[in-house]
mmCIF file of C-alpha atoms in Angstrom:
data_model
loop_
_atom_site.group_PDB
_atom_site.id
_atom_site.type_symbol
_atom_site.label_atom_id
_atom_site.label_comp_id
_atom_site.label_asym_id
_atom_site.label_seq_id
_atom_site.Cartn_x
_atom_site.Cartn_y
_atom_site.Cartn_z
ATOM 1 C CA MET F 1 21.612 -63.038 -5.918
ATOM 2 C CA HIS F 2 19.392 -62.066 -2.960
ATOM 3 C CA PHE F 3 16.140 -60.232 -3.677
ATOM 4 C CA THR F 4 13.820 -58.718 -1.116
ATOM 5 C CA ALA F 5 10.184 -59.720 -0.796
ATOM 6 C CA GLU F 6 9.301 -56.310 -2.264
ATOM 7 C CA ASP F 7 11.529 -56.968 -5.310
ATOM 8 C CA LEU F 8 9.809 -60.276 -5.982
ATOM 9 C CA ARG F 9 6.356 -58.781 -5.497
ATOM 10 C CA LEU F 10 7.097 -56.064 -8.065
ATOM 11 C CA VAL F 11 8.542 -58.586 -10.530
ATOM 12 C CA LEU F 12 5.416 -60.763 -10.316
ATOM 13 C CA GLU F 13 3.137 -57.751 -10.729
ATOM 14 C CA LEU F 14 5.141 -56.578 -13.744
ATOM 15 C CA VAL F 15 5.031 -60.027 -15.347
ATOM 16 C CA GLU F 16 1.253 -59.958 -14.991
ATOM 17 C CA LEU F 17 0.979 -56.487 -16.561
ATOM 18 C CA LEU F 18 3.432 -57.199 -19.392
ATOM 19 C CA GLY F 19 1.372 -60.230 -20.402
ATOM 20 C CA ARG F 20 -1.659 -58.086 -21.173
ATOM 21 C CA PRO F 21 -1.713 -56.494 -24.649
ATOM 22 C CA SER F 22 -1.857 -52.726 -25.009
ATOM 23 C CA ARG F 23 -1.506 -50.326 -27.914
ATOM 24 C CA GLU F 24 0.269 -47.899 -25.602
ATOM 25 C CA ASN F 25 4.037 -47.634 -25.432
ATOM 26 C CA LEU F 26 5.352 -49.023 -22.173
ATOM 27 C CA ILE F 27 6.470 -45.519 -21.199
ATOM 28 C CA ASP F 28 2.847 -44.339 -21.494
ATOM 29 C CA ARG F 29 1.449 -47.015 -19.170
ATOM 30 C CA PRO F 30 1.578 -45.499 -15.640
ATOM 31 C CA ASP F 31 0.778 -48.807 -13.928
ATOM 32 C CA VAL F 32 3.837 -50.409 -15.519
ATOM 33 C CA ILE F 33 6.281 -47.524 -15.485
ATOM 34 C CA GLN F 34 5.818 -46.720 -11.794
ATOM 35 C CA LYS F 35 6.532 -50.322 -10.830
ATOM 36 C CA LEU F 36 9.618 -50.417 -13.066
ATOM 37 C CA ALA F 37 10.902 -47.200 -11.516
ATOM 38 C CA SER F 38 10.356 -48.576 -8.017
ATOM 39 C CA LEU F 39 11.989 -51.909 -8.829
ATOM 40 C CA PHE F 40 15.134 -50.370 -10.338
ATOM 41 C CA HIS F 41 15.274 -47.294 -8.069
ATOM 42 C CA ALA F 42 15.470 -45.240 -11.258
ATOM 43 C CA ASP F 43 14.064 -41.787 -11.937
ATOM 44 C CA PHE F 44 14.662 -41.934 -15.691
ATOM 45 C CA ILE F 45 13.476 -44.664 -18.079
ATOM 46 C CA GLY F 46 14.169 -44.370 -21.788
ATOM 47 C CA HIS F 47 12.947 -46.449 -24.713
ATOM 48 C CA ALA F 48 13.601 -46.331 -28.470
ATOM 49 C CA VAL F 49 13.077 -48.668 -31.428
ATOM 50 C CA TRP F 50 15.871 -49.501 -33.834
ATOM 51 C CA SER F 51 14.955 -49.024 -37.502
ATOM 52 C CA ARG F 52 16.799 -51.474 -39.712
ATOM 53 C CA HIS F 53 15.510 -49.457 -42.660
ATOM 54 C CA ASN F 54 17.073 -46.143 -41.582
ATOM 55 C CA GLY F 55 19.903 -47.492 -39.459
ATOM 56 C CA GLN F 56 19.041 -45.430 -36.410
ATOM 57 C CA PHE F 57 16.807 -45.253 -33.342
ATOM 58 C CA GLU F 58 13.263 -43.981 -33.815
ATOM 59 C CA GLN F 59 10.115 -43.626 -31.701
ATOM 60 C CA ALA F 60 12.202 -42.372 -28.778
ATOM 61 C CA THR F 61 10.189 -41.959 -25.585
ATOM 62 C CA HIS F 62 11.082 -41.569 -21.948
ATOM 63 C CA TRP F 63 9.690 -41.136 -18.460
ATOM 64 C CA GLY F 64 10.992 -38.836 -15.744
ATOM 65 C CA ARG F 65 12.337 -35.895 -17.729
ATOM 66 C CA ASP F 66 11.265 -33.012 -19.964
ATOM 67 C CA ALA F 67 9.477 -34.068 -23.149
ATOM 68 C CA HIS F 68 12.148 -32.451 -25.341
ATOM 69 C CA MET F 69 14.757 -34.947 -24.194
ATOM 70 C CA ALA F 70 13.445 -37.748 -26.412
ATOM 71 C CA VAL F 71 13.292 -35.429 -29.413
ATOM 72 C CA GLU F 72 16.875 -34.276 -28.890
ATOM 73 C CA TYR F 73 18.083 -37.855 -28.589
ATOM 74 C CA GLU F 74 16.318 -39.040 -31.727
ATOM 75 C CA GLN F 75 17.310 -36.055 -33.852
ATOM 76 C CA HIS F 76 20.900 -35.530 -32.740
ATOM 77 C CA PHE F 77 22.410 -37.103 -29.633
ATOM 78 C CA GLN F 78 21.924 -40.760 -30.547
ATOM 79 C CA PHE F 79 24.711 -40.205 -33.072
ATOM 80 C CA LEU F 80 27.043 -39.042 -30.278
ATOM 81 C CA ASP F 81 26.020 -41.767 -27.831
ATOM 82 C CA PRO F 82 29.176 -43.755 -26.878
ATOM 83 C CA ILE F 83 27.212 -46.416 -24.973
ATOM 84 C CA SER F 84 25.068 -47.830 -27.795
ATOM 85 C CA PRO F 85 27.919 -49.180 -29.984
ATOM 86 C CA LEU F 86 29.409 -50.961 -26.969
ATOM 87 C CA LEU F 87 26.160 -52.858 -26.398
ATOM 88 C CA ILE F 88 25.933 -54.407 -29.852
ATOM 89 C CA GLY F 89 26.134 -58.178 -29.617
ATOM 90 C CA ARG F 90 25.287 -58.287 -25.910
ATOM 91 C CA GLU F 91 22.119 -60.219 -25.113
ATOM 92 C CA ASP F 92 21.951 -59.391 -21.409
ATOM 93 C CA ALA F 93 21.523 -56.214 -19.427
ATOM 94 C CA VAL F 94 24.701 -54.203 -18.807
ATOM 95 C CA PRO F 95 25.498 -51.378 -16.325
ATOM 96 C CA SER F 96 26.749 -48.294 -18.132
ATOM 97 C CA ASP F 97 29.717 -47.988 -15.756
ATOM 98 C CA SER F 98 30.996 -51.413 -16.802
ATOM 99 C CA LEU F 99 31.203 -50.369 -20.464
ATOM 100 C CA ILE F 100 33.114 -47.145 -20.201
ATOM 101 C CA ASP F 101 35.106 -45.503 -17.425
ATOM 102 C CA ARG F 102 32.954 -42.948 -15.648
ATOM 103 C CA ARG F 103 35.557 -40.179 -15.933
ATOM 104 C CA THR F 104 36.028 -40.857 -19.648
ATOM 105 C CA PHE F 105 32.281 -40.936 -20.156
ATOM 106 C CA ARG F 106 31.768 -37.608 -18.440
ATOM 107 C CA ASN F 107 34.289 -35.971 -20.769
ATOM 108 C CA THR F 108 32.202 -36.890 -23.832
ATOM 109 C CA GLU F 109 30.030 -34.401 -25.671
ATOM 110 C CA TYR F 110 27.091 -36.774 -25.215
ATOM 111 C CA PHE F 111 27.317 -36.487 -21.439
ATOM 112 C CA SER F 112 28.339 -32.848 -21.047
ATOM 113 C CA ASP F 113 25.915 -31.382 -23.613
ATOM 114 C CA PHE F 114 23.000 -33.750 -23.161
ATOM 115 C CA LEU F 115 22.801 -36.004 -20.092
ATOM 116 C CA LEU F 116 24.233 -33.429 -17.708
ATOM 117 C CA ARG F 117 21.522 -30.928 -18.686
ATOM 118 C CA TYR F 118 18.850 -33.470 -17.790
ATOM 119 C CA ARG F 119 20.647 -34.788 -14.694
ATOM 120 C CA VAL F 120 21.013 -38.347 -15.959
ATOM 121 C CA TYR F 121 24.267 -39.874 -14.717
ATOM 122 C CA SER F 122 24.428 -43.671 -14.848
ATOM 123 C CA GLY F 123 22.245 -46.750 -15.100
ATOM 124 C CA VAL F 124 21.650 -50.132 -16.679
ATOM 125 C CA ASP F 125 20.788 -50.803 -20.329
ATOM 126 C CA LEU F 126 19.068 -53.617 -22.229
ATOM 127 C CA TYR F 127 19.275 -53.917 -26.026
ATOM 128 C CA PRO F 128 17.461 -57.043 -27.283
ATOM 129 C CA HIS F 129 18.551 -57.736 -30.848
ATOM 130 C CA ASP F 130 18.245 -60.229 -33.663
ATOM 131 C CA ALA F 131 21.073 -61.527 -35.852
ATOM 132 C CA GLY F 132 23.313 -58.628 -34.842
ATOM 133 C CA GLN F 133 20.651 -55.972 -35.477
ATOM 134 C CA ILE F 134 19.469 -54.063 -32.391
ATOM 135 C CA GLN F 135 15.691 -53.912 -32.270
ATOM 136 C CA PHE F 136 14.867 -51.679 -29.306
ATOM 137 C CA ASN F 137 16.390 -50.531 -26.047
ATOM 138 C CA TYR F 138 15.448 -49.813 -22.460
ATOM 139 C CA ARG F 139 17.491 -47.602 -20.174
ATOM 140 C CA PHE F 140 17.009 -47.333 -16.424
ATOM 141 C CA TRP F 141 19.129 -44.447 -15.170
ATOM 142 C CA THR F 142 19.351 -42.171 -12.136
ATOM 143 C CA SER F 143 20.018 -38.580 -11.128
ATOM 144 C CA ASN F 144 21.809 -39.816 -8.005
ATOM 145 C CA GLN F 145 25.503 -39.294 -8.806
ATOM 146 C CA LYS F 146 26.565 -41.665 -6.023
ATOM 147 C CA LYS F 147 24.406 -44.610 -7.096
ATOM 148 C CA ARG F 148 26.054 -47.550 -8.894
ATOM 149 C CA PHE F 149 23.890 -49.975 -10.829
ATOM 150 C CA GLY F 150 25.250 -53.478 -10.536
ATOM 151 C CA GLU F 151 24.467 -57.172 -10.103
ATOM 152 C CA ARG F 152 21.034 -56.602 -8.569
ATOM 153 C CA GLU F 153 19.724 -54.421 -11.395
ATOM 154 C CA VAL F 154 21.293 -56.613 -14.077
ATOM 155 C CA SER F 155 19.710 -59.744 -12.607
ATOM 156 C CA LEU F 156 16.290 -58.111 -12.343
ATOM 157 C CA LEU F 157 16.419 -56.745 -15.886
ATOM 158 C CA ASN F 158 17.565 -60.084 -17.298
ATOM 159 C CA MET F 159 14.675 -61.683 -15.406
ATOM 160 C CA LEU F 160 12.232 -59.297 -17.094
ATOM 161 C CA ARG F 161 13.911 -59.438 -20.519
ATOM 162 C CA PRO F 162 11.645 -62.088 -22.129
ATOM 163 C CA TYR F 163 8.546 -60.342 -20.806
ATOM 164 C CA LEU F 164 9.652 -56.970 -22.183
ATOM 165 C CA ILE F 165 10.213 -58.592 -25.586
ATOM 166 C CA ASN F 166 6.842 -60.299 -25.359
ATOM 167 C CA GLU F 167 5.199 -56.979 -24.436
ATOM 168 C CA TYR F 168 6.783 -55.356 -27.485
ATOM 169 C CA GLN F 169 5.319 -58.063 -29.733
ATOM 170 C CA LEU F 170 1.860 -57.831 -28.141
ATOM 171 C CA ARG F 171 1.972 -54.050 -28.619
ATOM 172 C CA HIS F 172 2.963 -54.432 -32.280
ATOM 173 C CA MET F 173 0.089 -56.870 -32.793
ATOM 174 C CA ALA F 174 -2.436 -54.680 -30.950
ATOM 175 C CA ARG F 175 -1.504 -51.619 -33.014
ATOM 176 C CA THR F 176 -1.658 -53.589 -36.257
ATOM 177 C CA ASN F 177 -5.125 -54.903 -35.388
ATOM 178 C CA THR F 178 -6.380 -51.380 -34.696
ATOM 179 C CA GLN F 179 -4.807 -49.543 -37.624
ATOM 180 C CA THR F 180 -5.534 -52.104 -40.361
ATOM 181 C CA ASP F 181 -8.190 -54.623 -41.266
ATOM 182 C CA THR F 182 -6.100 -57.334 -39.610
ATOM 183 C CA ALA F 183 -7.759 -59.032 -36.639
ATOM 184 C CA VAL F 184 -6.260 -61.168 -33.901
ATOM 185 C CA GLU F 185 -8.076 -64.114 -35.474
ATOM 186 C CA ASN F 186 -5.859 -63.692 -38.543
ATOM 187 C CA TYR F 187 -2.848 -64.882 -36.563
ATOM 188 C CA ALA F 188 -2.320 -68.574 -35.939
ATOM 189 C CA SER F 189 -2.909 -69.009 -32.217
ATOM 190 C CA PHE F 190 -3.490 -71.675 -29.594
ATOM 191 C CA LEU F 191 -5.408 -71.552 -26.315
ATOM 192 C CA VAL F 192 -3.210 -73.190 -23.671
ATOM 193 C CA GLN F 193 -4.386 -74.554 -20.326
ATOM 194 C CA LYS F 194 -2.567 -76.971 -18.076
ATOM 195 C CA SER F 195 -3.355 -80.670 -18.567
ATOM 196 C CA GLU F 196 -5.207 -79.975 -21.826
ATOM 197 C CA LYS F 197 -4.135 -80.116 -25.453
ATOM 198 C CA PRO F 198 -3.589 -76.697 -27.067
ATOM 199 C CA LYS F 199 -6.715 -75.535 -28.890
ATOM 200 C CA PRO F 200 -5.873 -74.043 -32.316
ATOM 201 C CA ASN F 201 -7.882 -71.310 -34.020
ATOM 202 C CA HIS F 202 -8.813 -71.629 -37.704
ATOM 203 C CA LYS F 203 -5.447 -70.242 -38.882
ATOM 204 C CA ALA F 204 -3.553 -72.644 -36.654
ATOM 205 C CA HIS F 205 -5.714 -75.520 -37.933
ATOM 206 C CA LYS F 206 -4.603 -74.691 -41.474
ATOM 207 C CA LEU F 207 -0.981 -74.539 -40.393
ATOM 208 C CA LEU F 208 -1.214 -77.903 -38.619
ATOM 209 C CA ALA F 209 -2.862 -79.490 -41.650
ATOM 210 C CA GLY F 210 0.290 -78.889 -43.684
ATOM 211 C CA LEU F 211 2.541 -80.717 -41.218
ATOM 212 C CA GLN F 212 3.467 -84.352 -40.852
ATOM 213 C CA PRO F 213 2.016 -86.084 -37.741
ATOM 214 C CA ALA F 214 5.360 -85.992 -35.918
ATOM 215 C CA GLU F 215 5.772 -82.284 -36.753
ATOM 216 C CA ARG F 216 2.257 -81.493 -35.495
ATOM 217 C CA GLU F 217 2.918 -83.328 -32.274
ATOM 218 C CA ALA F 218 6.233 -81.545 -31.732
ATOM 219 C CA LEU F 219 4.673 -78.115 -32.323
ATOM 220 C CA CYS F 220 1.765 -78.799 -29.963
ATOM 221 C CA ARG F 221 4.185 -80.015 -27.322
ATOM 222 C CA LEU F 222 6.219 -76.808 -27.693
ATOM 223 C CA ILE F 223 3.070 -74.654 -27.532
ATOM 224 C CA SER F 224 2.035 -76.423 -24.310
ATOM 225 C CA GLN F 225 5.395 -75.714 -22.669
ATOM 226 C CA ILE F 226 5.906 -72.076 -23.670
ATOM 227 C CA PRO F 227 3.974 -70.354 -20.839
ATOM 228 C CA TYR F 228 5.395 -72.614 -18.127
ATOM 229 C CA ASP F 229 8.966 -73.725 -18.891
ATOM 230 C CA PRO F 230 11.785 -71.110 -18.710
ATOM 231 C CA SER F 231 14.163 -73.337 -20.688
ATOM 232 C CA VAL F 232 11.994 -73.395 -23.835
ATOM 233 C CA ALA F 233 13.050 -71.108 -26.714
ATOM 234 C CA ALA F 234 9.935 -69.362 -28.036
ATOM 235 C CA GLN F 235 10.583 -69.943 -31.745
ATOM 236 C CA TRP F 236 9.338 -72.351 -34.375
ATOM 237 C CA ASN F 237 10.008 -72.549 -38.108
ATOM 238 C CA GLY F 238 10.497 -68.810 -38.642
ATOM 239 C CA PHE F 239 7.810 -67.773 -36.166
ATOM 240 C CA ASP F 240 8.200 -66.085 -32.782
ATOM 241 C CA LEU F 241 5.802 -67.372 -30.149
ATOM 242 C CA CYS F 242 4.121 -64.565 -28.243
ATOM 243 C CA VAL F 243 2.145 -65.200 -25.039
ATOM 244 C CA GLU F 244 -0.951 -63.348 -23.826
ATOM 245 C CA TYR F 245 -3.100 -63.918 -20.775
ATOM 246 C CA ALA F 246 -6.506 -65.295 -21.774
ATOM 247 C CA ALA F 247 -9.853 -65.631 -20.067
ATOM 248 C CA ASP F 248 -10.420 -69.097 -18.652
ATOM 249 C CA GLU F 249 -14.003 -69.982 -19.540
ATOM 250 C CA HIS F 250 -13.975 -73.196 -17.491
ATOM 251 C CA LYS F 251 -12.203 -71.737 -14.431
ATOM 252 C CA LYS F 252 -9.560 -74.462 -14.443
ATOM 253 C CA GLY F 253 -6.671 -72.155 -13.661
ATOM 254 C CA ARG F 254 -4.640 -69.683 -15.682
ATOM 255 C CA ALA F 255 -5.187 -69.751 -19.441
ATOM 256 C CA TYR F 256 -2.921 -68.311 -22.158
ATOM 257 C CA MET F 257 -3.072 -67.500 -25.849
ATOM 258 C CA VAL F 258 0.103 -68.350 -27.749
ATOM 259 C CA TYR F 259 0.395 -66.500 -31.071
ATOM 260 C CA LEU F 260 2.708 -67.394 -33.949
ATOM 261 C CA LEU F 261 4.177 -64.185 -35.374
ATOM 262 C CA ALA F 262 6.325 -64.295 -38.509
ATOM 263 C CA ARG F 263 9.773 -62.883 -37.759
ATOM 264 C CA THR F 264 10.910 -61.503 -41.127
ATOM 265 C CA VAL F 265 9.065 -59.813 -43.978
ATOM 266 C CA GLY F 266 9.253 -61.954 -47.120
ATOM 267 C CA SER F 267 10.114 -65.185 -45.290
ATOM 268 C CA GLY F 268 8.183 -68.397 -45.761
ATOM 269 C CA SER F 269 6.474 -67.985 -42.390
ATOM 270 C CA TRP F 270 5.539 -64.401 -43.290
ATOM 271 C CA PHE F 271 3.838 -65.560 -46.486
ATOM 272 C CA GLN F 272 1.980 -68.229 -44.520
ATOM 273 C CA GLN F 273 0.776 -65.647 -42.010
ATOM 274 C CA HIS F 274 -0.335 -63.018 -44.508
ATOM 275 C CA PHE F 275 -1.713 -65.033 -47.404
ATOM 276 C CA ASP F 276 -2.951 -68.303 -45.879
ATOM 277 C CA LEU F 277 -0.352 -70.315 -47.764
ATOM 278 C CA THR F 278 0.601 -73.875 -46.951
ATOM 279 C CA LEU F 279 3.999 -74.691 -45.502
ATOM 280 C CA ARG F 280 5.315 -75.753 -48.934
ATOM 281 C CA GLU F 281 3.872 -72.689 -50.675
ATOM 282 C CA GLY F 282 5.531 -70.538 -48.013
ATOM 283 C CA GLU F 283 8.868 -72.220 -48.712
ATOM 284 C CA ILE F 284 8.550 -71.518 -52.433
ATOM 285 C CA CYS F 285 7.695 -67.803 -52.145
ATOM 286 C CA PRO F 286 11.114 -66.537 -50.938
ATOM 287 C CA LEU F 287 12.702 -68.487 -53.804
ATOM 288 C CA LEU F 288 10.343 -66.791 -56.252
ATOM 289 C CA LEU F 289 11.338 -63.446 -54.727
ATOM 290 C CA LYS F 290 14.944 -64.291 -55.563
ATOM 291 C CA GLY F 291 13.954 -64.806 -59.191
ATOM 292 C CA LEU F 292 14.689 -68.533 -59.293
ATOM 293 C CA ALA F 293 13.184 -70.632 -62.068
ATOM 294 C CA ASP F 294 10.877 -73.556 -61.360
ATOM 295 C CA LYS F 295 13.581 -76.117 -62.138
ATOM 296 C CA GLN F 296 15.942 -74.435 -59.669
ATOM 297 C CA ILE F 297 13.236 -74.375 -56.985
ATOM 298 C CA ALA F 298 12.488 -78.044 -57.606
ATOM 299 C CA ALA F 299 16.162 -78.924 -57.153
ATOM 300 C CA ILE F 300 16.474 -76.926 -53.919
ATOM 301 C CA LEU F 301 13.315 -78.371 -52.342
ATOM 302 C CA LYS F 302 13.856 -81.846 -53.812
ATOM 303 C CA ILE F 303 10.416 -82.009 -55.403
ATOM 304 C CA SER F 304 9.370 -82.417 -59.040
ATOM 305 C CA TYR F 305 9.243 -79.604 -61.567
ATOM 306 C CA TRP F 306 5.507 -80.199 -62.103
ATOM 307 C CA THR F 307 4.806 -80.051 -58.368
ATOM 308 C CA VAL F 308 6.496 -76.653 -58.279
ATOM 309 C CA ARG F 309 4.347 -75.505 -61.213
ATOM 310 C CA ILE F 310 1.171 -76.509 -59.352
ATOM 311 C CA HIS F 311 2.293 -74.712 -56.191
ATOM 312 C CA VAL F 312 3.232 -71.559 -58.101
ATOM 313 C CA GLY F 313 -0.218 -71.454 -59.705
ATOM 314 C CA ARG F 314 -1.873 -71.646 -56.296
ATOM 315 C CA ILE F 315 0.466 -68.984 -54.913
ATOM 316 C CA LEU F 316 -0.403 -66.549 -57.702
ATOM 317 C CA GLU F 317 -4.095 -67.147 -57.053
ATOM 318 C CA LYS F 318 -3.820 -66.588 -53.292
ATOM 319 C CA LEU F 319 -1.679 -63.457 -53.722
ATOM 320 C CA ALA F 320 -4.106 -62.177 -56.401
ATOM 321 C CA ILE F 321 -1.333 -61.504 -58.911
ATOM 322 C CA ASP F 322 -1.090 -62.379 -62.596
ATOM 323 C CA SER F 323 2.544 -63.446 -62.740
ATOM 324 C CA ARG F 324 5.471 -64.236 -60.503
ATOM 325 C CA ALA F 325 6.874 -60.812 -61.332
ATOM 326 C CA GLY F 326 4.150 -59.332 -59.139
ATOM 327 C CA ILE F 327 5.210 -61.134 -55.969
ATOM 328 C CA GLY F 328 7.596 -58.369 -54.904
ATOM 329 C CA LEU F 329 4.857 -55.752 -55.222
ATOM 330 C CA ALA F 330 2.493 -57.979 -53.207
ATOM 331 C CA VAL F 331 5.094 -58.145 -50.426
ATOM 332 C CA LEU F 332 5.581 -54.377 -50.387
ATOM 333 C CA LYS F 333 1.841 -53.755 -50.308
ATOM 334 C CA ALA F 334 1.168 -56.274 -47.542
ATOM 335 C CA SER F 335 4.110 -55.157 -45.389
ATOM 336 C CA HIS F 336 3.103 -51.501 -45.774
ATOM 337 C CA ASN F 337 -0.480 -52.220 -44.734
ATOM 338 C CA THR F 338 0.441 -54.203 -41.643
ATOM 339 C CA SER F 339 3.624 -52.524 -40.339
ATOM 340 C CA VAL F 340 3.224 -50.074 -37.486
ATOM 341 C CA ASP F 341 6.941 -49.434 -37.179
ATOM 342 C CA LYS F 342 9.819 -50.217 -39.489
ATOM 343 C CA ALA F 343 11.571 -52.494 -37.024
ATOM 344 C CA TYR F 344 11.253 -56.211 -37.458
ATOM 345 C CA LEU F 345 10.000 -58.226 -34.522
ATOM 346 C CA PRO F 346 12.765 -59.006 -32.067
ATOM 347 C CA HIS F 347 14.263 -62.356 -31.254
ATOM 348 C CA THR F 348 12.170 -63.925 -28.505
ATOM 349 C CA SER F 349 13.607 -65.543 -25.427
ATOM 350 C CA SER F 350 11.705 -68.091 -23.406
ATOM 351 C CA ILE F 351 8.603 -66.695 -21.715
ATOM 352 C CA VAL F 352 7.253 -67.986 -18.432
ATOM 353 C CA PHE F 353 4.189 -66.517 -16.774
ATOM 354 C CA PRO F 354 3.247 -67.244 -13.179
ATOM 355 C CA SER F 355 0.451 -69.762 -12.736
#
């Protein structure tokens, strides 16, 4: 696919901006949204977050149209939207015209009663999702009835896909740090610079201490590759790896912070992140949540009954609960205090920032 010099310039500028954390929704960042509009030749950009809890889109926002449009979509028209169901299971960007015949689409109530009023006719959509559950969407559409979004727009959006996911995670983290007592230092993170070993913070040191030497080496090798290698999947042991530009104190080139963010509430990695548990303690917690007895846990993890007993005692102490029956309440309390939205973090593709 051929891209102009202007296309590539905008992509590089967007990659730079998307790698810088912000509490603001992407739609509310003029520096980003104007470049996206220019890149895709779109005059409407929509964004919404999928709530696994409620089974619908929430936090709908948009750029380029009347403010009421997002409210109407969230409250009513998302349930008439014929495009969304056709995108489930698709990882890559898709032009709307390739999903449904344009004439058929324009005969729908969704188009005639909603999009037509706002002069939104066709575009390209991206719905990153995890394990079949849509997490959030981006829509780049136009009021030009003759325009057809195709290979160019799909290629550009697929190029930006990992950076949009990464931006979503940075935003989630930035909002959590502001609205709760959680600080960035409470995430396991590594400072990454070329030709140097990743430098772990205190949380990452604790995580590394619970690993075997070969496991530590493999994780550090992965951390070193994440900002530079497009073929590397940004996941490890239940964590998503999120990349942020960092200040380079020694002026040796671009520096990055790689954060480990637990993917699923109640998972072993989530317990490690929130309660400073060891790797083994994190593995035991989801089994306790299922109500399994110590002997059953020992059999599953292939460790002794007495080792499980020791771990459970330490878990209760770290979670500040009196019995294993309180672990579910501890999860609910912790997830309530640290969740900014009800959506889980999305599946992360590889992330590569320009040097």
